[in-house]
XYZ file of C-alpha atoms in Angstrom:
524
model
C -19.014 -13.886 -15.930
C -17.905 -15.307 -12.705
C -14.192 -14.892 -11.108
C -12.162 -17.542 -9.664
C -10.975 -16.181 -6.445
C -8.044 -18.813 -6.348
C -6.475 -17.200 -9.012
C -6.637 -13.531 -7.993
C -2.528 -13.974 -6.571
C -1.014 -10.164 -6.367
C 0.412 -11.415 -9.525
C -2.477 -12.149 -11.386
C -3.568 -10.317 -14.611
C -6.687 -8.851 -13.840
C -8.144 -5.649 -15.478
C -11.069 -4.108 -13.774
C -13.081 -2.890 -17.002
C -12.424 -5.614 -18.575
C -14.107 -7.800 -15.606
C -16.984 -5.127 -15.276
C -17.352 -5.617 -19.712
C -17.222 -9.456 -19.539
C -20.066 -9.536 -16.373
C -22.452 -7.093 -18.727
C -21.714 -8.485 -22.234
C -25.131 -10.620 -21.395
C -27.224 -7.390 -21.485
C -26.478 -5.059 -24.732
C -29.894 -3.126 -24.219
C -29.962 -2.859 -20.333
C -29.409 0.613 -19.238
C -26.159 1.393 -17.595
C -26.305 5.236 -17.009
C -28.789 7.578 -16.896
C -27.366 11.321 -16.731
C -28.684 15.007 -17.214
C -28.241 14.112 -21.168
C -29.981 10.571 -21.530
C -29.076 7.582 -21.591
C -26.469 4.785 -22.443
C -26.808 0.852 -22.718
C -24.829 -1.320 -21.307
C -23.536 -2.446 -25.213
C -22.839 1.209 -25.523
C -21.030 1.475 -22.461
C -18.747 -1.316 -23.950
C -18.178 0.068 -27.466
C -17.431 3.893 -25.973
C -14.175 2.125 -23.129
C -12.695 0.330 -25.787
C -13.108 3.860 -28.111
C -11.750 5.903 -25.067
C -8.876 3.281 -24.523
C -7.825 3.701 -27.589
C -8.394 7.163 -27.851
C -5.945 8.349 -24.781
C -3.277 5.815 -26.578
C -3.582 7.996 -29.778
C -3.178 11.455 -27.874
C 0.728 9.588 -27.152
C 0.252 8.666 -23.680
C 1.526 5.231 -22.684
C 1.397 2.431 -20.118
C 0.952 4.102 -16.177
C 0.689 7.344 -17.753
C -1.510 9.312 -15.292
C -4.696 11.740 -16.701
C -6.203 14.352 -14.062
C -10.001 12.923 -14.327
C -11.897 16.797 -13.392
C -15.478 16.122 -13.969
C -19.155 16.170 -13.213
C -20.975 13.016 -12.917
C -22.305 12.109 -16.253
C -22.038 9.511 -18.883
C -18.691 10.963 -19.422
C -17.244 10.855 -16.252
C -17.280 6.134 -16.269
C -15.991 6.285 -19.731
C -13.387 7.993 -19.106
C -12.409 6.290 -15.994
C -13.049 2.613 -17.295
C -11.596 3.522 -20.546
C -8.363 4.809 -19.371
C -8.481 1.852 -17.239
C -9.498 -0.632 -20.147
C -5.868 1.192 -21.506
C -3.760 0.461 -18.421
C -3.313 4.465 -17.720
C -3.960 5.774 -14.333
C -6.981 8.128 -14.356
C -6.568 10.861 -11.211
C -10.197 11.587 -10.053
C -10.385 14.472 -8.338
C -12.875 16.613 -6.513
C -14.605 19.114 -8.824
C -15.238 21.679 -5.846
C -12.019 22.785 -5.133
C -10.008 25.806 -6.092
C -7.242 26.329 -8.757
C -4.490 26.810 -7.020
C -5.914 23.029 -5.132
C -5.548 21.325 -9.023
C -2.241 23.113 -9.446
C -1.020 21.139 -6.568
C -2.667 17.815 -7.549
C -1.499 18.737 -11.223
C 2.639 18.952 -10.189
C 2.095 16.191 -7.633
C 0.259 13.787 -9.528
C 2.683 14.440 -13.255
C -0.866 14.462 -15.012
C 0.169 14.168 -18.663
C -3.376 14.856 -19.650
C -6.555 15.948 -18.345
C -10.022 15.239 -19.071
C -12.674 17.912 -17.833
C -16.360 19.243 -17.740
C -16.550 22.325 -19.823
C -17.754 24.265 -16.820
C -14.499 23.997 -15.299
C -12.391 24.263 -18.227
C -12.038 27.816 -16.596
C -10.163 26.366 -13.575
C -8.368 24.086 -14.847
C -7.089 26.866 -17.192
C -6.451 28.874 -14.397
C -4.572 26.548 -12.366
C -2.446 24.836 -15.705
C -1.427 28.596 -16.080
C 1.184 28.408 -12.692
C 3.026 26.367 -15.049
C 3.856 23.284 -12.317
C 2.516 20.225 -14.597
C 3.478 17.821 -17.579
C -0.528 18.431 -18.915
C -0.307 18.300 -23.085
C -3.329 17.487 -24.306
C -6.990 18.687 -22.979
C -10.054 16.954 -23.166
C -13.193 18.678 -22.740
C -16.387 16.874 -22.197
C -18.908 18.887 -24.152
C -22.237 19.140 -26.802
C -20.610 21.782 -28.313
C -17.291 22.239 -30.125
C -13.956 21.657 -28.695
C -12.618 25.210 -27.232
C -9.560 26.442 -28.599
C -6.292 23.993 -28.263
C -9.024 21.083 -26.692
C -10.161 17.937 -28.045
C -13.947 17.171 -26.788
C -14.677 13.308 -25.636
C -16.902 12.698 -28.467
C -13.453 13.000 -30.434
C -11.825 10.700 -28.603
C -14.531 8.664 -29.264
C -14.630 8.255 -32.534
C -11.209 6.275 -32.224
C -11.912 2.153 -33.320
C -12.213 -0.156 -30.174
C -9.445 -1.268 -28.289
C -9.865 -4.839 -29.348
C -7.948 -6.314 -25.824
C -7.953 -4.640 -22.365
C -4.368 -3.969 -21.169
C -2.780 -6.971 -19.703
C -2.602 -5.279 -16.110
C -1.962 -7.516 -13.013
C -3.704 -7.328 -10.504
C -2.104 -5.265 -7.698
C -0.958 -2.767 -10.340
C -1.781 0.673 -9.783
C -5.118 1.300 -11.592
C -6.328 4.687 -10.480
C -5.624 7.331 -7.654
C -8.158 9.531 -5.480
C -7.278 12.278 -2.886
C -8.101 12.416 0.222
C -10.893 14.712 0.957
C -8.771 17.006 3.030
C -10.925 16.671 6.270
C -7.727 17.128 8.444
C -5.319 19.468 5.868
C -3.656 18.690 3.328
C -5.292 16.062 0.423
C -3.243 12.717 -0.388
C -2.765 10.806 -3.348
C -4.313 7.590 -2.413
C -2.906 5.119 -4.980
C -5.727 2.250 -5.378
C -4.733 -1.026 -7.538
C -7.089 -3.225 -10.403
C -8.796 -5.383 -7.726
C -9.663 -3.196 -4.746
C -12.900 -2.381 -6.694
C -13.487 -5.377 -7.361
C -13.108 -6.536 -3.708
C -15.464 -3.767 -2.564
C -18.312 -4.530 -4.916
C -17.724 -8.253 -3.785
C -17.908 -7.677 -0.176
C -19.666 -4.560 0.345
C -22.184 -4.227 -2.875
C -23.076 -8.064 -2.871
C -21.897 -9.145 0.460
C -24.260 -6.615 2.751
C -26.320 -4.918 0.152
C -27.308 -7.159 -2.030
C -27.773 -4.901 -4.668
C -29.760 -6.442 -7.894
C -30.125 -6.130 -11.232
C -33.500 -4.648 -11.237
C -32.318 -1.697 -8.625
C -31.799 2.011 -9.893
C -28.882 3.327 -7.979
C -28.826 7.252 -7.166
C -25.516 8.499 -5.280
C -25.393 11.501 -3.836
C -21.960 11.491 -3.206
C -20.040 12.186 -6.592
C -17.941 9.849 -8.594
C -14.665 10.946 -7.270
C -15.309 10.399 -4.010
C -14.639 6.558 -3.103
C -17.762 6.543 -1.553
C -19.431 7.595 -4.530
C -16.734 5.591 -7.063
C -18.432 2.743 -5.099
C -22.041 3.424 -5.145
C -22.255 4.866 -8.866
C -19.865 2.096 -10.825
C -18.507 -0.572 -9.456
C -21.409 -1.756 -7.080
C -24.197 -1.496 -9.481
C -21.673 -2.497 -12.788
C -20.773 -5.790 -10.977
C -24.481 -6.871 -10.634
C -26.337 -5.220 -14.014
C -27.940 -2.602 -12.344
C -28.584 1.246 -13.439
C -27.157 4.183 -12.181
C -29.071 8.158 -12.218
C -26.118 10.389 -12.589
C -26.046 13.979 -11.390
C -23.994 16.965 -12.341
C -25.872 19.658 -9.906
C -25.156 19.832 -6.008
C -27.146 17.340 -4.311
C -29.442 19.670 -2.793
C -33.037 18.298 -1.370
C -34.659 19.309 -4.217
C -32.089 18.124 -6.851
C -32.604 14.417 -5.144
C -36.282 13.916 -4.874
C -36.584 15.184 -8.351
C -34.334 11.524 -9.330
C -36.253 10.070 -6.893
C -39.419 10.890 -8.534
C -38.707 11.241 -11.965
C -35.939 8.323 -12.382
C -37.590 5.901 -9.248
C -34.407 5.319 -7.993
C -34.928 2.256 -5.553
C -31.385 2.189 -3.672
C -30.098 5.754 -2.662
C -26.876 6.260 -1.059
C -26.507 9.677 1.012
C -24.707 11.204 3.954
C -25.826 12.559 7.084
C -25.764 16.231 6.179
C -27.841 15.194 3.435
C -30.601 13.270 5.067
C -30.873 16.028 8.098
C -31.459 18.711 5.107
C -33.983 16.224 3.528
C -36.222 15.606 6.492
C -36.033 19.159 7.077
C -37.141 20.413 3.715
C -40.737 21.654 3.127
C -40.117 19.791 -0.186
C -39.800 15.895 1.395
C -41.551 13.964 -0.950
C -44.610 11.361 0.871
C -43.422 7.660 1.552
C -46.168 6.816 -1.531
C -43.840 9.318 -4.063
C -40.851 7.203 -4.094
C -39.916 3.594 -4.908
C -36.464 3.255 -2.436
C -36.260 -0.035 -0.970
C -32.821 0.869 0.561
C -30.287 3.647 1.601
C -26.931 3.885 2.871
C -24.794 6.558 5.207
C -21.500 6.842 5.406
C -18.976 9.794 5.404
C -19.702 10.555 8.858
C -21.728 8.360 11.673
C -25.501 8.713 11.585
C -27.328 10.187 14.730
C -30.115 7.556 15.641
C -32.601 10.287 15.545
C -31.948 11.124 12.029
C -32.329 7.281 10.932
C -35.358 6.470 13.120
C -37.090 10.100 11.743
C -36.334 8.730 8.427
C -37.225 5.468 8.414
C -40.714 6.496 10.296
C -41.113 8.887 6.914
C -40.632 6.569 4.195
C -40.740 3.258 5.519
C -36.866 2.612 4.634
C -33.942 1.776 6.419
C -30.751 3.284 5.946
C -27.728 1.131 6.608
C -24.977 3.200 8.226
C -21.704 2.476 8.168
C -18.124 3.435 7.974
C -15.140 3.524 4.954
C -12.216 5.533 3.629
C -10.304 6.805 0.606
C -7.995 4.562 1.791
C -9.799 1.398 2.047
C -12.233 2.487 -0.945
C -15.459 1.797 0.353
C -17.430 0.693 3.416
C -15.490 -2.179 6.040
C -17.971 -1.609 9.347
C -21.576 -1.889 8.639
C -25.153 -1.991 9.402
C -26.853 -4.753 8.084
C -30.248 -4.574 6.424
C -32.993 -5.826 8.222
C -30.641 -5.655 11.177
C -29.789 -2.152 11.975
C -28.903 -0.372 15.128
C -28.638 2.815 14.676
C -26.780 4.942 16.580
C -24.094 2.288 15.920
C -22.065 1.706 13.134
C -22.649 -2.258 12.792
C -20.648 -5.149 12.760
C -17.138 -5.616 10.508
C -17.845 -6.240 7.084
C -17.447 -9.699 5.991
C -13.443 -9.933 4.259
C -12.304 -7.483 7.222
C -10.746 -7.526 10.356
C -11.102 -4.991 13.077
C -9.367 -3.756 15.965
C -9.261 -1.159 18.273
C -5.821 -0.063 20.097
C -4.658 2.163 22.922
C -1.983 4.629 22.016
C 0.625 1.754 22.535
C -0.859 -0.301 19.865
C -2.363 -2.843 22.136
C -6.022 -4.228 21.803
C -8.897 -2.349 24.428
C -11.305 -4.070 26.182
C -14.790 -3.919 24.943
C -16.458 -1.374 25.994
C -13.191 1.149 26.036
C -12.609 3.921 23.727
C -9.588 2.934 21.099
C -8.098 3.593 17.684
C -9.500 1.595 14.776
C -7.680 -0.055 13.178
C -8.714 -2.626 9.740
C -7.312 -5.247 7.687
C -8.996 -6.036 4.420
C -8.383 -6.418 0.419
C -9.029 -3.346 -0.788
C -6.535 -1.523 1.264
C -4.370 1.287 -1.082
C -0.999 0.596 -1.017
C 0.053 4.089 -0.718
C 0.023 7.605 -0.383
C 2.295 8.590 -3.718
C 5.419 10.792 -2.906
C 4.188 10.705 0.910
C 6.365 7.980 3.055
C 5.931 9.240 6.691
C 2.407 9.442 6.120
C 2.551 6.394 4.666
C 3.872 4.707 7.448
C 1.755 6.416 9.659
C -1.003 5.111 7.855
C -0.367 1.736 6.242
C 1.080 -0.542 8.932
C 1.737 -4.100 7.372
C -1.482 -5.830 6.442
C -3.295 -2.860 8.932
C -4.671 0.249 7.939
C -5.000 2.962 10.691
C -8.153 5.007 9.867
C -7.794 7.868 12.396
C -11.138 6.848 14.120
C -12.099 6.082 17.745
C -14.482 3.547 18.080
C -16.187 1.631 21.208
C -17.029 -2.103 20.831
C -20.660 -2.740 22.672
C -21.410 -6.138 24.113
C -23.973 -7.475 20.829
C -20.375 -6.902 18.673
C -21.807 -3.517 17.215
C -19.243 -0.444 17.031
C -19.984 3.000 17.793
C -18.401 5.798 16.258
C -16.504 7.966 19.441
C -15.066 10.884 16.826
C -11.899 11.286 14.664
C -8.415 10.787 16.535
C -7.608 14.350 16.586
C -11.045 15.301 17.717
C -11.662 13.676 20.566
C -11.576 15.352 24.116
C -10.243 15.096 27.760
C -12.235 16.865 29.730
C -11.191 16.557 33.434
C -8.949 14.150 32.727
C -12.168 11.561 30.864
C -11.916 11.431 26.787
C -15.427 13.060 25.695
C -16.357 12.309 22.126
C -17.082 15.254 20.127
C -19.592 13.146 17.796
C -22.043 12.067 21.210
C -22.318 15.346 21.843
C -23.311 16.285 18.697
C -25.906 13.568 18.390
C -27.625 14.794 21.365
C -27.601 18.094 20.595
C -29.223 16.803 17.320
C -32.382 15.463 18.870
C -33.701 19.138 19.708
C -36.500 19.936 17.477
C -34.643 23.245 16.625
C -31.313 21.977 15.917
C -30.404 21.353 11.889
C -26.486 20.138 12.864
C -23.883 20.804 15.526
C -19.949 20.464 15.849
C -18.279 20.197 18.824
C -14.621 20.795 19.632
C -12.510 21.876 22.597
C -11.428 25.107 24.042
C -9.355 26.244 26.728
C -10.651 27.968 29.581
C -8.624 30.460 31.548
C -7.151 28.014 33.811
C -5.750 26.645 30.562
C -7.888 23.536 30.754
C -9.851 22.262 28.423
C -13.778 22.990 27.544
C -15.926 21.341 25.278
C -17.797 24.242 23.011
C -20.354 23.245 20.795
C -21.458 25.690 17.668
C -24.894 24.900 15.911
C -27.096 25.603 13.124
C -30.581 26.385 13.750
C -33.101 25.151 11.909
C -35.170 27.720 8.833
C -37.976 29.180 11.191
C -36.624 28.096 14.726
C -35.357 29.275 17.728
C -33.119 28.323 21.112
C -31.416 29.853 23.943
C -28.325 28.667 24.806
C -29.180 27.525 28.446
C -31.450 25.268 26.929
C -29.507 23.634 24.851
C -27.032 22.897 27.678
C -29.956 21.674 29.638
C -31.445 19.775 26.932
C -27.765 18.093 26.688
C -27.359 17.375 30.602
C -30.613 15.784 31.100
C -29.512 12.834 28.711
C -25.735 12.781 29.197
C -23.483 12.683 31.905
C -22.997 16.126 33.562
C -19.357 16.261 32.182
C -19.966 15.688 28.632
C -22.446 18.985 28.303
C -21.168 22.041 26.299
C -19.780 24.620 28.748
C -20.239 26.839 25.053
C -22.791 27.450 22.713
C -22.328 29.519 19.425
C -25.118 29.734 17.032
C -23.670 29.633 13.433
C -24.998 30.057 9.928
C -23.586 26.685 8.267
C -20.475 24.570 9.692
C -17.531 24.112 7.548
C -17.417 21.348 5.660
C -15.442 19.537 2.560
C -16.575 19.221 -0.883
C -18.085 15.658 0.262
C -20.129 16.802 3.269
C -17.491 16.190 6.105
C -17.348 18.561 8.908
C -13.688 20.056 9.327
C -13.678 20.787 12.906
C -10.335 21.735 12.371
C -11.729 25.191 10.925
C -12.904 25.710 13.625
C -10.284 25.044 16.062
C -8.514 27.495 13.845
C -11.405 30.186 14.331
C -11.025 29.901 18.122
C -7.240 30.597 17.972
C -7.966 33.645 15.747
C -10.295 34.937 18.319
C -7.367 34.277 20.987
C -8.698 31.124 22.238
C -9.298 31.411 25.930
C -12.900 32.140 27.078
């Protein structure tokens, strides 16, 4: 099933499950998902939307209606999301690592009228529906064993007959929400419409991937991440392909067992991830595994970490850059042309620019805000307007990254907008310090922020995790730094810590600890 692009007008009717049902109606007995339970053909994928569709209409909820989505990746997890989609109501995906007074919030902000959740955190969600602050009346538990008390289970929903039609949405309604992963404080309701998938699996999962049929997609990142929304349903759906779904952590172990077991050829990762991989005693030998392809994103890759792991297996990853609020990937390696330490050229469908602090263009080669233009932009953040305008500026999105254009058109990352540095009066980015540090043998990860001295000025001070069985001094580290940077841009501080703080999705909040130098008075 092919689209024509001329008539995808804001207006348009356009339903996203419906597009992903029509592409796959070809191939009844193809795999679609392949989770910790078994697995489920594409013609069984089709029959259990149009049963969920029709099963959320039944439990009373209407047209826009939204449903907190709380659940591990399984088979489960896309029904539910295309179903309620299929239906026109507005599934909530949210993180399934956070705490219950976090779903409280989400709960009274979002209005959730229902919520569908993994039996393992039925607890929580208990927990946080008992502050009272929600509209939640009906509780669906995804389960192989009975409904607990005053829950349905999935499986009941799904016993409902098909929707016959998909909800006549249009295409820049609101189709599904996802918060922001809270890497800088409080999450946001990022309010996503029917086509932005679609535009991101056209651009980003055809355009630069390439992705096939025959591939066997593995993300670590979860489903309710947008990275992971991307690379475990609407990439691989729009092309045939089959996705290995996870419920566990994505530890090293828990990924080259799907990588062995499942031969997952394209797997999609982070940089936390990869460092942990290469530095397990368990990484798998290039002849174990049948990748043809990764991907990065989340944070910029060091170029030691891709070479190391391309010299290992043979593969490249393709780094590159997205957002919650542009869904998926817009600045991108390209495979089979990949720079790494870089974060590629724009994606084909977006614009880029980078701007000074008064909003005019840099010169190549400066340090400046990115800024993108695309399709897939969300259109808000719900019940949020000065963040909102902070954010969504006309047809520009501002991501709250500093970039540096190089002279071959490449981009390369120069930290977050609040984490960048001015040391002696010269911006120092946080993330090139970190990447150097990252090339010592003993170093696992490192985080860099800024701390005043007792002049009051500011310091750069870097805190790192040593890798299992190794061992550094600090002086050389800061030697190791200063021999391949300029003399400015070494760490006047070095703390060795256990693990860095990090999201539920692998980011590092730097924030935390900027917080954990206050609390220790700050000045050094």
């Amino acid at each position: 099933m092919t689209v024509d692009l001329s008539t995808l007008h804001p207006g348009a009717s356009f339903n996203f499950a419906q597009h992903l049902m029509g592409i796959n109606a070809k191939r009844p007995q193809k795999t679609a998902f392949i989770d910790d339970q078994g697995k489920m053909t594409y013609g069984e994928l089709d029959q259990a939307i149009r049963s969920m569709a029709q099963g959320l209409l039944n439990l009373g909820l209407e047209r826009e209606d939204r449903v907190l989505l709380l659940m591990h990746d399984c088979n489960d997890w896309p029904v539910s999301f295309l179903g309620a989609l299929y239906a026109g109501i507005v599934p909530v995906a949210v993180n399934t690592l956070l705490t219950a007074d976090d779903y409280a919030y989400m709960l009274a902000h979002s209005a959730a009228k229902a919520a569908l959740v993994s039996e393992a955190l039925l607890p929580t969600l208990q927990a946080a529906l008992s502050q009272g602050q929600h509209q939640v009346r009906q509780i669906v538990v995804s389960t192989q064993a009975a409904a607990p008390s005053g829950t349905q289970r999935v499986a009941d929903l799904l016993k409902a007959p098909g929707l016959s039609r998909a909800a006549d949405t249009a295409a820049d309604e609101i189709a599904f929400w996802l918060y922001s992963s809270g890497s800088t404080g409080k999450p946001k309701g990022t309010v996503h419409t029917q086509l932005n998938p679609f535009w991101t699996a056209e651009l980003y999962g055809k355009g630069v991937l390439a992705l096939k049929e025959s591939d066997i997609c593995f993300s670590a990142a979860k489903l309710f991440f947008a990275y992971g929304l991307g690379n475990g349903l609407s990439f691989p759906l729009s092309v045939g392909a089959t996705v290995v779904l996870m419920a566990e952590r994505p530890t090293p172990d828990a990924v080259f067992k799907r990588w062995k077991t499942e031969n997952a050829t394209v797997f999609f990762g982070a940089p936390t991830g990869y460092a942990g991989m290469l530095a397990s005693p368990s990484l798998p030998a290039r002849s174990e595994v049948a990748l043809r392809m990764c991907s990065s994103a989340g944070e910029a890759l060091p170029a030691e970490l891709g070479e190391r792991f391309t010299q290992h297996f043979g593969v490249e990853i393709v780094d590159g850059i997205g957002s919650t609020e542009m869904l998926h990937i817009f600045l991108s390696n390209i495979p089979g042309r990949i720079r790494y330490g870089t974060t590629g050229w724009p994606v084909a469908g977006y614009q880029i620019e980078l701007r000074d602090e008064s909003g005019s263009p840099v010169k190549r080669g400066e340090v400046g805000d990115l800024f993108i233009s695309g399709p897939s932009a969300a259109l808000m953040y719900w019940n949020n307007r000065e963040k909102s305008n902070e954010t969504f500026r006309g047809a520009w999105t501002k991501s709250g990254d500093k970039y540096v254009e190089n002279e071959d058109g490449t981009f390369t990352y120069a930290g977050r907008s609040d984490d960048m540095l001015k040391v002696s009066g010269i911006y120092v980015s946080p993330f090139e310090v970190e990447g150097t540090l990252m090339q010592h043998p003993a170093i696992l990860e490192a985080a860099v922020i800024g701390v005043e001295d007792h002049e009051g000025l500011i310091k750069t001070k870097a805190f790192v995790v040593v890798k299992p069985g190794q061992s550094v001094q600090e002086a050389e580290l800061k030697s190791f730094v200063k021999d391949r940077l300029a003399p400015y841009k070494y760490p006047r501080m070095i703390e060795l810590i256990a693990e860095l703080p990090k999201t539920a999705t692998g980011k590092i909040q730097r924030f935390k600890l900027r917080e954990l130098e206050r609390k220790r008075g700050s000045v050094q």
